[in-house]
Amino acid sequence: MSKVRVRFAPSPTGGLHLGGVRTVLYNYLFAKQHKGEFILRIEDTDQNRYVPGAEQYIIDCLEWCGLIPDEAPHLGGPYDPYRQSERKGLYKQYAEKLVAAGYAYYAFDTPEEIEAMRVRLKSEGKSNLQYDHHVRMQMRNSLTLEEDETKALIESGTPYVIRIKVLQDQVVSFTDMIRGEMHFDTNNVDDKVLLKADGMPTYHLAVVVDDYLMKITHAFRGEEWLPSAAVHILLWNYLGWINEMPQWAHLPLILKPDGNGKLSKRDGDRLGFPVFAMNWEDPNTHELIHGFRELGFLPEAFINLLAMLGWTDGTEQEIFTLDELIEKFSIDRVHKGGAKFNYEKAKWFNHEWIKKMSIDRLKPDIKGIFENAGIEITDQLQFEKIISLVKDRCTLLTDFIEQAGFFYKPPSSYDIAALKGKWDDTKASFFNSFLVDINKTTWESVAIEEAFRNRAAEMNIKPGELQLPFRIMLVGGKFGPPVFEIASVLGREETISRIGKAIISFTL
RNA sequence: GCCGCGUUGGUCAAGGGGUUAAGACGCCUCCCUUUCACGGAGGAGUCACGGGUUCGAAUCCCGUACGUGGUACCA
């Protein structure tokens, strides 16, 4: 078998949806497992939908996720160029070839004429309003016009498109790697536009031509493409390339968590979770759509959770590294049905990854988050200790600010409510004595705790009664790692200072 | 409307003729911890419906319902 080559072919219209990333991922996993190549091709044939920055954004997302293409517009490759707008000149010859072979035709109908046709059909009670074999002989095209008329029209610069001429009464079949045998009746397939009036190909022509030219062996795409697969297969046939047609796999959709339908960027705002891989700001409206990255997800977790949205290896394992996924992924274990996105589970994946991740891997990310929050890291060793102390209680990377910020900034307020019934004059005097004690102890958590317990014993107070007040003195609230660990990391001076301040505040 | 695809707890899912129908998230209870987590032990909660086929159906077949996608000179 020839070398596996797969492609991700997005149109750069803004943002990269989570479902898009999953499509990339499955492509990538399949390619790498088979020691093949993963290609990024930009489908920018619709000039009306061009969004500046969108292509770079896609590239950046792939990079963040660690899904690096082998060939791409910005990397180049043996099948340059990888941007369809730059391949424009290529497509027309194939469309013309189809016309010459009788598999396509020129159509001169204006949008108004097509609209009129649909109105007419509707008034006749027809439910099928497609431009297809039922109506093509009633329209203005090279099938109904005399040859010299057609020629004259083209030569005089009349706008025209080229449409595929779908043969009647045939069954188009193919094997989908996920769904098995698929059959379509050509009587239900319309004469899709192949080449637009502006000379650009439509998606239908462009995918087939480019997949052929780029020697794509396997084509994975979203389920929304299933109905038009018939057109694509017809094209592979009509163009005489059927033996080189890639194997198809139509991936299930990712659905909204609540109601119905494909997950869209709007749902993120509405339900309070990210839908895009990274923040995306629309260059025209300046609307900001939040990304997983900025909300504190690790790319490892993001990839992992996406992989599990529609696929399992059949065991109970849920946490996978990219390498494990490459090894274990199998397209035939991909689900047929769509999956509703569940943000709680997504966060669980991230939590698992933070727990599992090394301090060194976490460090740069957390440092960046801290700096954005105005916290400077000066002591590396202390920083590492802090990370190891709090990582188990952080679901998102951004949680580190809340969970560890107090190491860098003394509490600005105290959870007084939690103190209720746990603070009185004897407690105050305990801490006053303790303040003196800890001037002499070795500065280690065990030694601090020992001093704490000794003093408590001496004053005949249960140490447990004192721990919560102590915590609130240092942290401000009822959370965080063990208190004596906190004190030890904070340092003698800072601990003393916080206790002193708190005694005054608590007593007021 | 028409065409296609799908349907196992709230969600992700294993299981593909005989199972007490796995597991995970979330939820609840308890243990650990005089913080919050982590961790551990339990609990509630399911095969869309109706017909077949079969000794036996979540599993196979047919309908129905529901969901979802497409139905553009968008991808």
PDB file of N, CA and C in Angstrom, chain A residues 188-235:
ATOM      1  N   ASN A 188     -31.368  11.434  -6.526  1.00  0.00           N
ATOM      2  CA  ASN A 188     -31.513  12.437  -5.470  1.00  0.00           C
ATOM      3  C   ASN A 188     -30.337  13.411  -5.417  1.00  0.00           C
ATOM      4  N   VAL A 189     -29.399  13.217  -6.311  1.00  0.00           N
ATOM      5  CA  VAL A 189     -28.207  14.065  -6.284  1.00  0.00           C
ATOM      6  C   VAL A 189     -28.364  15.189  -7.300  1.00  0.00           C
ATOM      7  N   ASP A 190     -28.098  16.419  -6.877  1.00  0.00           N
ATOM      8  CA  ASP A 190     -28.294  17.535  -7.801  1.00  0.00           C
ATOM      9  C   ASP A 190     -27.026  17.863  -8.593  1.00  0.00           C
ATOM     10  N   ASP A 191     -27.207  18.683  -9.609  1.00  0.00           N
ATOM     11  CA  ASP A 191     -26.096  19.087 -10.470  1.00  0.00           C
ATOM     12  C   ASP A 191     -25.324  20.220  -9.806  1.00  0.00           C
ATOM     13  N   LYS A 192     -24.464  19.858  -8.896  1.00  0.00           N
ATOM     14  CA  LYS A 192     -23.733  20.866  -8.130  1.00  0.00           C
ATOM     15  C   LYS A 192     -22.816  21.706  -9.014  1.00  0.00           C
ATOM     16  N   VAL A 193     -22.682  22.962  -8.618  1.00  0.00           N
ATOM     17  CA  VAL A 193     -21.732  23.831  -9.311  1.00  0.00           C
ATOM     18  C   VAL A 193     -20.324  23.340  -8.999  1.00  0.00           C
ATOM     19  N   LEU A 194     -19.510  23.228 -10.021  1.00  0.00           N
ATOM     20  CA  LEU A 194     -18.133  22.788  -9.859  1.00  0.00           C
ATOM     21  C   LEU A 194     -17.180  23.971  -9.932  1.00  0.00           C
ATOM     22  N   LEU A 195     -17.442  24.810 -10.910  1.00  0.00           N
ATOM     23  CA  LEU A 195     -16.613  25.994 -11.106  1.00  0.00           C
ATOM     24  C   LEU A 195     -17.519  27.221 -11.058  1.00  0.00           C
ATOM     25  N   LYS A 196     -17.157  28.150 -10.188  1.00  0.00           N
ATOM     26  CA  LYS A 196     -18.000  29.330 -10.005  1.00  0.00           C
ATOM     27  C   LYS A 196     -17.736  30.366 -11.097  1.00  0.00           C
ATOM     28  N   ALA A 197     -18.605  31.341 -11.159  1.00  0.00           N
ATOM     29  CA  ALA A 197     -18.498  32.370 -12.198  1.00  0.00           C
ATOM     30  C   ALA A 197     -17.197  33.160 -12.064  1.00  0.00           C
ATOM     31  N   ASP A 198     -16.666  33.227 -10.858  1.00  0.00           N
ATOM     32  CA  ASP A 198     -15.413  33.975 -10.684  1.00  0.00           C
ATOM     33  C   ASP A 198     -14.180  33.134 -11.012  1.00  0.00           C
ATOM     34  N   GLY A 199     -14.415  31.914 -11.489  1.00  0.00           N
ATOM     35  CA  GLY A 199     -13.296  31.073 -11.881  1.00  0.00           C
ATOM     36  C   GLY A 199     -12.768  30.190 -10.769  1.00  0.00           C
ATOM     37  N   MET A 200     -13.262  30.431  -9.565  1.00  0.00           N
ATOM     38  CA  MET A 200     -12.842  29.598  -8.439  1.00  0.00           C
ATOM     39  C   MET A 200     -13.637  28.294  -8.438  1.00  0.00           C
ATOM     40  N   PRO A 201     -13.008  27.232  -8.019  1.00  0.00           N
ATOM     41  CA  PRO A 201     -13.751  25.977  -7.896  1.00  0.00           C
ATOM     42  C   PRO A 201     -14.612  26.028  -6.643  1.00  0.00           C
ATOM     43  N   THR A 202     -15.661  25.233  -6.603  1.00  0.00           N
ATOM     44  CA  THR A 202     -16.363  25.062  -5.334  1.00  0.00           C
ATOM     45  C   THR A 202     -15.604  23.995  -4.556  1.00  0.00           C
ATOM     46  N   TYR A 203     -16.014  23.825  -3.321  1.00  0.00           N
ATOM     47  CA  TYR A 203     -15.394  22.787  -2.497  1.00  0.00           C
ATOM     48  C   TYR A 203     -15.405  21.445  -3.216  1.00  0.00           C
ATOM     49  N   HIS A 204     -16.527  21.136  -3.856  1.00  0.00           N
ATOM     50  CA  HIS A 204     -16.691  19.812  -4.446  1.00  0.00           C
ATOM     51  C   HIS A 204     -15.634  19.477  -5.487  1.00  0.00           C
ATOM     52  N   LEU A 205     -15.339  20.430  -6.329  1.00  0.00           N
ATOM     53  CA  LEU A 205     -14.309  20.189  -7.345  1.00  0.00           C
ATOM     54  C   LEU A 205     -12.930  20.217  -6.702  1.00  0.00           C
ATOM     55  N   ALA A 206     -12.754  21.215  -5.810  1.00  0.00           N
ATOM     56  CA  ALA A 206     -11.432  21.425  -5.236  1.00  0.00           C
ATOM     57  C   ALA A 206     -10.962  20.239  -4.387  1.00  0.00           C
ATOM     58  N   VAL A 207     -11.852  19.692  -3.549  1.00  0.00           N
ATOM     59  CA  VAL A 207     -11.391  18.540  -2.757  1.00  0.00           C
ATOM     60  C   VAL A 207     -10.942  17.403  -3.614  1.00  0.00           C
ATOM     61  N   VAL A 208     -11.729  17.118  -4.627  1.00  0.00           N
ATOM     62  CA  VAL A 208     -11.415  15.954  -5.440  1.00  0.00           C
ATOM     63  C   VAL A 208     -10.100  16.173  -6.179  1.00  0.00           C
ATOM     64  N   VAL A 209      -9.981  17.326  -6.812  1.00  0.00           N
ATOM     65  CA  VAL A 209      -8.763  17.596  -7.571  1.00  0.00           C
ATOM     66  C   VAL A 209      -7.540  17.611  -6.653  1.00  0.00           C
ATOM     67  N   ASP A 210      -7.668  18.299  -5.538  1.00  0.00           N
ATOM     68  CA  ASP A 210      -6.506  18.406  -4.654  1.00  0.00           C
ATOM     69  C   ASP A 210      -6.167  17.089  -3.957  1.00  0.00           C
ATOM     70  N   ASP A 211      -7.186  16.365  -3.553  1.00  0.00           N
ATOM     71  CA  ASP A 211      -6.899  15.069  -2.928  1.00  0.00           C
ATOM     72  C   ASP A 211      -6.192  14.157  -3.933  1.00  0.00           C
ATOM     73  N   TYR A 212      -6.615  14.268  -5.178  1.00  0.00           N
ATOM     74  CA  TYR A 212      -5.974  13.457  -6.218  1.00  0.00           C
ATOM     75  C   TYR A 212      -4.531  13.905  -6.434  1.00  0.00           C
ATOM     76  N   LEU A 213      -4.391  15.203  -6.668  1.00  0.00           N
ATOM     77  CA  LEU A 213      -3.056  15.735  -6.957  1.00  0.00           C
ATOM     78  C   LEU A 213      -2.091  15.563  -5.773  1.00  0.00           C
ATOM     79  N   MET A 214      -2.624  15.655  -4.593  1.00  0.00           N
ATOM     80  CA  MET A 214      -1.762  15.553  -3.409  1.00  0.00           C
ATOM     81  C   MET A 214      -1.637  14.128  -2.893  1.00  0.00           C
ATOM     82  N   LYS A 215      -2.205  13.204  -3.663  1.00  0.00           N
ATOM     83  CA  LYS A 215      -2.093  11.778  -3.334  1.00  0.00           C
ATOM     84  C   LYS A 215      -2.582  11.424  -1.926  1.00  0.00           C
ATOM     85  N   ILE A 216      -3.727  12.007  -1.600  1.00  0.00           N
ATOM     86  CA  ILE A 216      -4.329  11.717  -0.296  1.00  0.00           C
ATOM     87  C   ILE A 216      -4.880  10.290  -0.307  1.00  0.00           C
ATOM     88  N   THR A 217      -4.575   9.531   0.733  1.00  0.00           N
ATOM     89  CA  THR A 217      -5.006   8.134   0.764  1.00  0.00           C
ATOM     90  C   THR A 217      -6.238   7.905   1.633  1.00  0.00           C
ATOM     91  N   HIS A 218      -6.429   8.787   2.639  1.00  0.00           N
ATOM     92  CA  HIS A 218      -7.559   8.620   3.550  1.00  0.00           C
ATOM     93  C   HIS A 218      -8.133   9.995   3.853  1.00  0.00           C
ATOM     94  N   ALA A 219      -9.438  10.120   3.722  1.00  0.00           N
ATOM     95  CA  ALA A 219     -10.046  11.429   3.929  1.00  0.00           C
ATOM     96  C   ALA A 219     -11.038  11.356   5.082  1.00  0.00           C
ATOM     97  N   PHE A 220     -10.684  12.012   6.188  1.00  0.00           N
ATOM     98  CA  PHE A 220     -11.578  12.057   7.348  1.00  0.00           C
ATOM     99  C   PHE A 220     -12.163  13.446   7.442  1.00  0.00           C
ATOM    100  N   ARG A 221     -13.437  13.528   7.610  1.00  0.00           N
ATOM    101  CA  ARG A 221     -14.089  14.833   7.708  1.00  0.00           C
ATOM    102  C   ARG A 221     -15.369  14.674   8.502  1.00  0.00           C
ATOM    103  N   GLY A 222     -15.989  15.781   8.823  1.00  0.00           N
ATOM    104  CA  GLY A 222     -17.205  15.758   9.625  1.00  0.00           C
ATOM    105  C   GLY A 222     -18.372  15.116   8.885  1.00  0.00           C
ATOM    106  N   GLU A 223     -19.298  14.624   9.667  1.00  0.00           N
ATOM    107  CA  GLU A 223     -20.477  13.956   9.134  1.00  0.00           C
ATOM    108  C   GLU A 223     -21.329  14.859   8.243  1.00  0.00           C
ATOM    109  N   GLU A 224     -21.190  16.169   8.428  1.00  0.00           N
ATOM    110  CA  GLU A 224     -21.998  17.073   7.611  1.00  0.00           C
ATOM    111  C   GLU A 224     -21.695  16.922   6.122  1.00  0.00           C
ATOM    112  N   TRP A 225     -20.592  16.237   5.813  1.00  0.00           N
ATOM    113  CA  TRP A 225     -20.222  16.048   4.411  1.00  0.00           C
ATOM    114  C   TRP A 225     -20.806  14.791   3.795  1.00  0.00           C
ATOM    115  N   LEU A 226     -21.421  13.979   4.601  1.00  0.00           N
ATOM    116  CA  LEU A 226     -21.910  12.699   4.106  1.00  0.00           C
ATOM    117  C   LEU A 226     -22.854  12.834   2.903  1.00  0.00           C
ATOM    118  N   PRO A 227     -23.839  13.730   2.963  1.00  0.00           N
ATOM    119  CA  PRO A 227     -24.747  13.819   1.815  1.00  0.00           C
ATOM    120  C   PRO A 227     -24.045  14.204   0.512  1.00  0.00           C
ATOM    121  N   SER A 228     -22.990  14.993   0.588  1.00  0.00           N
ATOM    122  CA  SER A 228     -22.352  15.386  -0.666  1.00  0.00           C
ATOM    123  C   SER A 228     -21.250  14.415  -1.088  1.00  0.00           C
ATOM    124  N   ALA A 229     -21.028  13.398  -0.274  1.00  0.00           N
ATOM    125  CA  ALA A 229     -20.015  12.401  -0.646  1.00  0.00           C
ATOM    126  C   ALA A 229     -20.347  11.780  -2.000  1.00  0.00           C
ATOM    127  N   ALA A 230     -21.653  11.665  -2.264  1.00  0.00           N
ATOM    128  CA  ALA A 230     -22.067  11.073  -3.542  1.00  0.00           C
ATOM    129  C   ALA A 230     -21.493  11.873  -4.717  1.00  0.00           C
ATOM    130  N   VAL A 231     -21.571  13.191  -4.621  1.00  0.00           N
ATOM    131  CA  VAL A 231     -21.042  14.044  -5.690  1.00  0.00           C
ATOM    132  C   VAL A 231     -19.537  13.811  -5.842  1.00  0.00           C
ATOM    133  N   HIS A 232     -18.855  13.716  -4.712  1.00  0.00           N
ATOM    134  CA  HIS A 232     -17.407  13.561  -4.769  1.00  0.00           C
ATOM    135  C   HIS A 232     -17.014  12.241  -5.424  1.00  0.00           C
ATOM    136  N   ILE A 233     -17.759  11.209  -5.081  1.00  0.00           N
ATOM    137  CA  ILE A 233     -17.432   9.906  -5.657  1.00  0.00           C
ATOM    138  C   ILE A 233     -17.721   9.867  -7.153  1.00  0.00           C
ATOM    139  N   LEU A 234     -18.819  10.510  -7.514  1.00  0.00           N
ATOM    140  CA  LEU A 234     -19.137  10.644  -8.943  1.00  0.00           C
ATOM    141  C   LEU A 234     -17.987  11.351  -9.670  1.00  0.00           C
ATOM    142  N   LEU A 235     -17.477  12.377  -9.067  1.00  0.00           N
ATOM    143  CA  LEU A 235     -16.388  13.144  -9.660  1.00  0.00           C
ATOM    144  C   LEU A 235     -15.120  12.300  -9.816  1.00  0.00           C
TER     145      LEU A 235
END
